[in-house]
XYZ file of C-alpha atoms in Angstrom:
319
model
C 101.180 80.489 103.493
C 103.760 82.496 103.301
C 103.749 86.511 103.034
C 105.233 86.054 99.103
C 103.999 82.435 97.824
C 100.146 82.465 97.007
C 98.674 79.357 95.528
C 97.481 78.978 92.592
C 93.423 79.079 94.552
C 93.779 82.785 95.952
C 95.648 83.506 92.442
C 92.162 82.847 91.027
C 90.326 85.976 92.568
C 91.078 89.585 91.224
C 89.836 87.519 87.502
C 87.024 86.242 90.381
C 86.378 89.497 90.993
C 86.095 91.239 87.175
C 84.011 88.194 85.777
C 81.293 89.114 88.418
C 82.293 92.884 87.649
C 81.676 91.811 83.638
C 77.684 90.666 84.923
C 77.607 93.230 87.680
C 78.059 96.824 86.900
C 79.697 99.371 89.108
C 79.608 97.614 91.635
C 83.279 95.707 92.521
C 83.839 97.207 95.642
C 80.400 95.614 97.859
C 81.212 92.348 95.028
C 85.184 92.007 96.811
C 83.243 92.465 99.898
C 80.271 89.541 99.654
C 83.229 87.719 98.330
C 84.772 87.606 100.813
C 82.078 86.825 102.928
C 81.689 83.412 101.483
C 85.378 82.993 101.732
C 84.713 82.634 104.968
C 81.792 81.140 105.185
C 79.453 84.134 106.128
C 76.120 85.491 105.259
C 75.721 88.559 103.762
C 72.875 90.765 104.251
C 71.617 93.407 101.406
C 70.310 96.190 102.987
C 68.986 98.267 99.709
C 66.684 99.743 97.790
C 64.554 97.490 95.428
C 66.100 97.544 92.113
C 69.560 97.865 92.477
C 71.106 94.644 91.679
C 70.779 92.424 95.213
C 69.056 89.373 93.249
C 71.309 89.398 90.456
C 74.710 89.789 92.710
C 73.468 86.035 93.828
C 73.143 84.647 91.505
C 76.163 85.652 89.815
C 78.301 84.325 92.838
C 76.959 80.849 92.597
C 77.143 81.072 88.540
C 81.046 82.315 89.169
C 81.900 79.845 92.292
C 80.789 76.821 90.176
C 78.087 76.156 93.189
C 73.517 75.235 93.072
C 71.841 77.969 94.365
C 68.405 79.040 95.407
C 65.067 81.586 95.805
C 63.179 81.665 98.687
C 60.425 84.815 98.247
C 59.670 86.048 102.175
C 55.574 86.713 102.630
C 53.738 87.164 105.696
C 52.605 83.027 104.526
C 55.714 81.502 104.502
C 55.844 78.994 106.708
C 59.100 76.654 108.607
C 58.580 73.893 106.101
C 58.775 76.365 103.254
C 62.096 76.680 103.781
C 63.608 73.530 105.658
C 60.952 71.009 103.624
C 59.049 68.466 105.756
C 57.694 64.980 105.990
C 56.207 63.308 103.837
C 53.168 60.445 103.856
C 53.397 58.082 101.409
C 50.903 55.968 101.430
C 51.845 53.379 98.717
C 55.010 52.112 101.267
C 53.072 53.424 104.272
C 56.162 55.643 104.971
C 57.091 59.196 106.318
C 59.880 60.426 103.865
C 61.406 64.411 104.129
C 61.433 65.798 101.142
C 63.982 69.051 101.561
C 63.178 73.110 101.391
C 65.120 75.338 99.166
C 68.030 75.813 102.045
C 69.196 72.689 100.870
C 71.667 73.593 98.239
C 74.940 75.987 98.345
C 73.632 79.606 97.625
C 70.138 80.425 98.905
C 68.329 83.787 98.484
C 66.179 84.991 101.076
C 64.353 87.640 99.378
C 63.200 90.544 101.584
C 63.834 88.465 104.728
C 61.707 91.041 106.550
C 58.890 90.422 104.879
C 58.785 86.465 106.947
C 57.504 86.309 110.257
C 59.602 85.605 113.047
C 59.008 81.815 113.114
C 59.812 81.231 110.094
C 63.062 83.573 110.341
C 63.825 81.510 113.131
C 63.816 78.091 111.080
C 66.029 79.877 109.512
C 68.244 80.229 112.465
C 69.550 77.028 112.642
C 70.602 76.532 109.610
C 73.130 80.087 109.196
C 74.146 78.987 112.661
C 74.737 75.895 112.846
C 75.052 74.817 108.929
C 71.794 72.079 109.651
C 68.016 71.743 109.890
C 65.915 70.081 112.065
C 62.524 68.682 111.843
C 60.619 65.880 113.658
C 63.390 65.398 115.732
C 65.878 64.629 112.766
C 68.274 66.619 112.016
C 70.266 66.767 108.306
C 72.870 68.435 107.243
C 73.608 70.797 104.975
C 75.562 71.301 101.442
C 78.700 72.636 101.921
C 78.891 75.431 101.620
C 75.821 76.695 102.191
C 75.656 81.335 102.308
C 72.692 82.328 103.729
C 71.862 86.244 100.825
C 69.894 87.821 102.309
C 67.768 91.115 100.979
C 65.646 93.907 103.056
C 64.302 96.869 101.299
C 65.177 99.466 104.099
C 62.175 101.549 103.602
C 58.746 99.977 103.471
C 57.450 100.058 106.913
C 54.416 97.872 105.945
C 53.722 94.078 106.309
C 57.663 93.694 107.741
C 59.408 91.813 110.944
C 62.408 93.429 111.795
C 65.589 90.655 112.620
C 65.538 90.513 116.157
C 69.116 90.960 116.776
C 69.915 87.025 117.478
C 69.337 87.083 113.116
C 71.239 90.011 113.040
C 74.049 88.606 114.335
C 74.516 85.840 112.045
C 74.955 87.680 109.500
C 78.458 88.360 109.190
C 78.395 91.707 107.585
C 75.032 94.003 106.352
C 76.234 95.762 102.481
C 74.616 98.222 99.770
C 75.129 97.985 96.697
C 73.968 101.715 96.416
C 73.400 103.241 93.236
C 76.479 103.552 90.477
C 77.582 106.625 88.281
C 75.960 107.834 85.389
C 78.706 106.747 82.992
C 78.042 103.784 84.564
C 74.087 103.502 84.057
C 74.575 104.314 80.800
C 76.855 100.612 80.106
C 73.498 99.053 82.199
C 71.301 100.083 80.488
C 72.825 99.900 77.317
C 74.114 96.458 77.849
C 70.966 95.300 79.144
C 67.843 96.879 76.495
C 70.479 96.630 72.802
C 73.511 94.531 74.398
C 73.471 90.624 74.538
C 73.216 89.182 77.872
C 76.382 88.471 79.998
C 76.922 84.613 80.081
C 78.812 84.516 83.494
C 82.182 81.359 83.543
C 82.019 79.361 86.916
C 85.969 79.310 87.793
C 84.894 77.948 90.815
C 84.130 74.505 91.967
C 82.684 72.861 94.873
C 85.659 71.363 96.154
C 88.300 74.941 95.211
C 85.347 76.693 97.907
C 85.811 74.316 100.127
C 90.218 74.495 99.874
C 90.049 78.413 99.479
C 88.292 78.480 102.334
C 91.034 76.669 103.864
C 93.290 78.827 102.524
C 91.594 81.699 103.750
C 91.953 80.712 107.596
C 95.573 79.845 107.499
C 96.351 84.156 107.111
C 98.336 84.951 109.258
C 97.033 87.672 112.107
C 99.714 88.998 114.273
C 99.228 89.814 118.115
C 99.141 93.635 117.349
C 97.083 93.111 115.139
C 95.084 90.723 117.370
C 95.203 93.330 119.417
C 94.331 95.754 117.177
C 91.254 94.196 116.879
C 90.357 93.356 120.503
C 90.499 97.740 120.790
C 88.210 98.285 118.300
C 85.044 96.244 119.943
C 85.432 96.927 123.320
C 85.831 100.460 122.190
C 82.117 99.924 120.838
C 81.166 99.272 124.349
C 82.873 102.172 126.390
C 81.703 105.333 123.633
C 78.650 106.866 124.834
C 76.850 106.276 122.289
C 76.348 103.269 122.294
C 73.901 101.266 124.173
C 74.687 97.678 122.896
C 78.544 97.946 121.857
C 80.003 94.676 119.099
C 80.315 91.362 121.646
C 82.781 88.411 120.940
C 81.458 86.842 117.978
C 81.379 89.723 116.074
C 85.657 90.013 117.122
C 85.680 86.727 115.692
C 84.038 87.191 112.884
C 86.646 90.863 112.241
C 89.251 88.950 112.269
C 88.374 86.338 109.444
C 87.121 89.325 107.350
C 89.689 90.197 107.840
C 91.665 87.307 106.829
C 89.390 86.703 103.712
C 90.339 90.256 102.332
C 93.467 90.341 102.687
C 93.260 86.677 100.951
C 91.787 88.355 97.742
C 94.146 91.062 99.008
C 97.459 88.588 97.355
C 98.001 88.693 100.805
C 99.674 85.702 102.921
C 99.019 88.278 106.618
C 97.059 91.262 107.564
C 97.163 94.709 107.717
C 95.556 97.644 109.678
C 93.462 98.098 106.670
C 91.605 94.887 105.881
C 91.162 95.697 109.399
C 89.512 99.121 108.622
C 87.590 97.757 105.994
C 86.251 94.899 107.223
C 84.596 97.621 111.278
C 81.709 98.860 109.608
C 80.228 95.919 106.831
C 81.060 93.559 110.167
C 80.279 96.009 113.782
C 77.376 97.981 111.609
C 74.478 96.318 112.574
C 75.162 94.656 115.644
C 75.009 98.774 117.306
C 72.680 99.728 119.317
C 72.492 103.324 119.537
C 70.989 105.733 122.583
C 69.950 108.063 119.616
C 68.587 106.227 117.106
C 67.264 109.909 115.227
C 70.811 108.918 114.399
C 69.933 105.804 111.904
C 72.505 104.331 108.937
C 75.243 106.923 108.833
C 75.202 108.006 112.391
C 76.389 104.717 112.454
C 79.448 105.042 109.981
C 79.875 107.825 112.262
C 80.248 106.554 114.990
C 83.022 104.005 113.813
C 85.048 106.629 112.121
C 85.331 108.042 115.045
C 86.222 105.497 116.816
C 89.138 104.013 114.398
C 90.633 108.028 114.507
C 90.759 107.447 118.295
C 91.887 103.883 118.687
C 96.167 103.633 118.391
C 97.157 101.301 114.695
C 99.196 99.416 115.208
C 102.423 99.061 113.197
C 102.578 96.648 109.646
C 104.413 94.153 110.131
C 105.035 91.081 107.799
C 105.217 88.821 110.419
C 104.620 84.820 108.717
């Protein structure tokens, strides 16, 4: 893809974000980051307090992308079969038939994933990593595209099962919606309580989403930019406050996510700002600090320090 020529699909990206913003007031940056994750075929973990619009975001994304949508509520009694489906005996013809579960969709919202047991969480792991599920010795491919948008409530401590590192690593990014401004909250309330319901327009289809994903893979990454990405990731492994740094998989994820951000910004190549913008969402949830009390703010500060330490390459518009 040339740096001066963009495709018709790439040209639609700003309008697509604007369409999502009609329903999700005040969250344009987060909507952009979620859209970028979907354009790489990655999964999103939304960790935030209740009532900030996480479910609305997932449903809105599916509508605008023109994709099928299903939702699972995470509970301690949720079984793997409730997610992937089960083989059922049909006595009328003495046969066993597989009944697909809600994971067979394009966009799956796993609400409060940390309330599901580790056994159920692991059933979702194969779907996220391999885009397939296994049941009774048979393997079933999932629809494409396939995204998981999972939510987690960080303030809950009773009846929850923290996600293991292997599961966290399957999420391309971890994001937070947060609270919007007072003016935006007034606009939101007026729209929900006193206005008409917002009906979103489908701007893409399954085929066009797959085509956009293919175009994202062709976004140019120069050797200097790739070296910059690798150096950032490797610096996390030698930081004195980080016990577990970024893995090789994280380097791949950071590269792909920077490509998607460049694609949305109407460019055919990545620049350092794309990498900086992608760094915290991609890397933050993959780290383990040696000082637990620092929390999420500490992770963000450490990553900001790393961004300041690692030399930035000259921006070159190569193709």
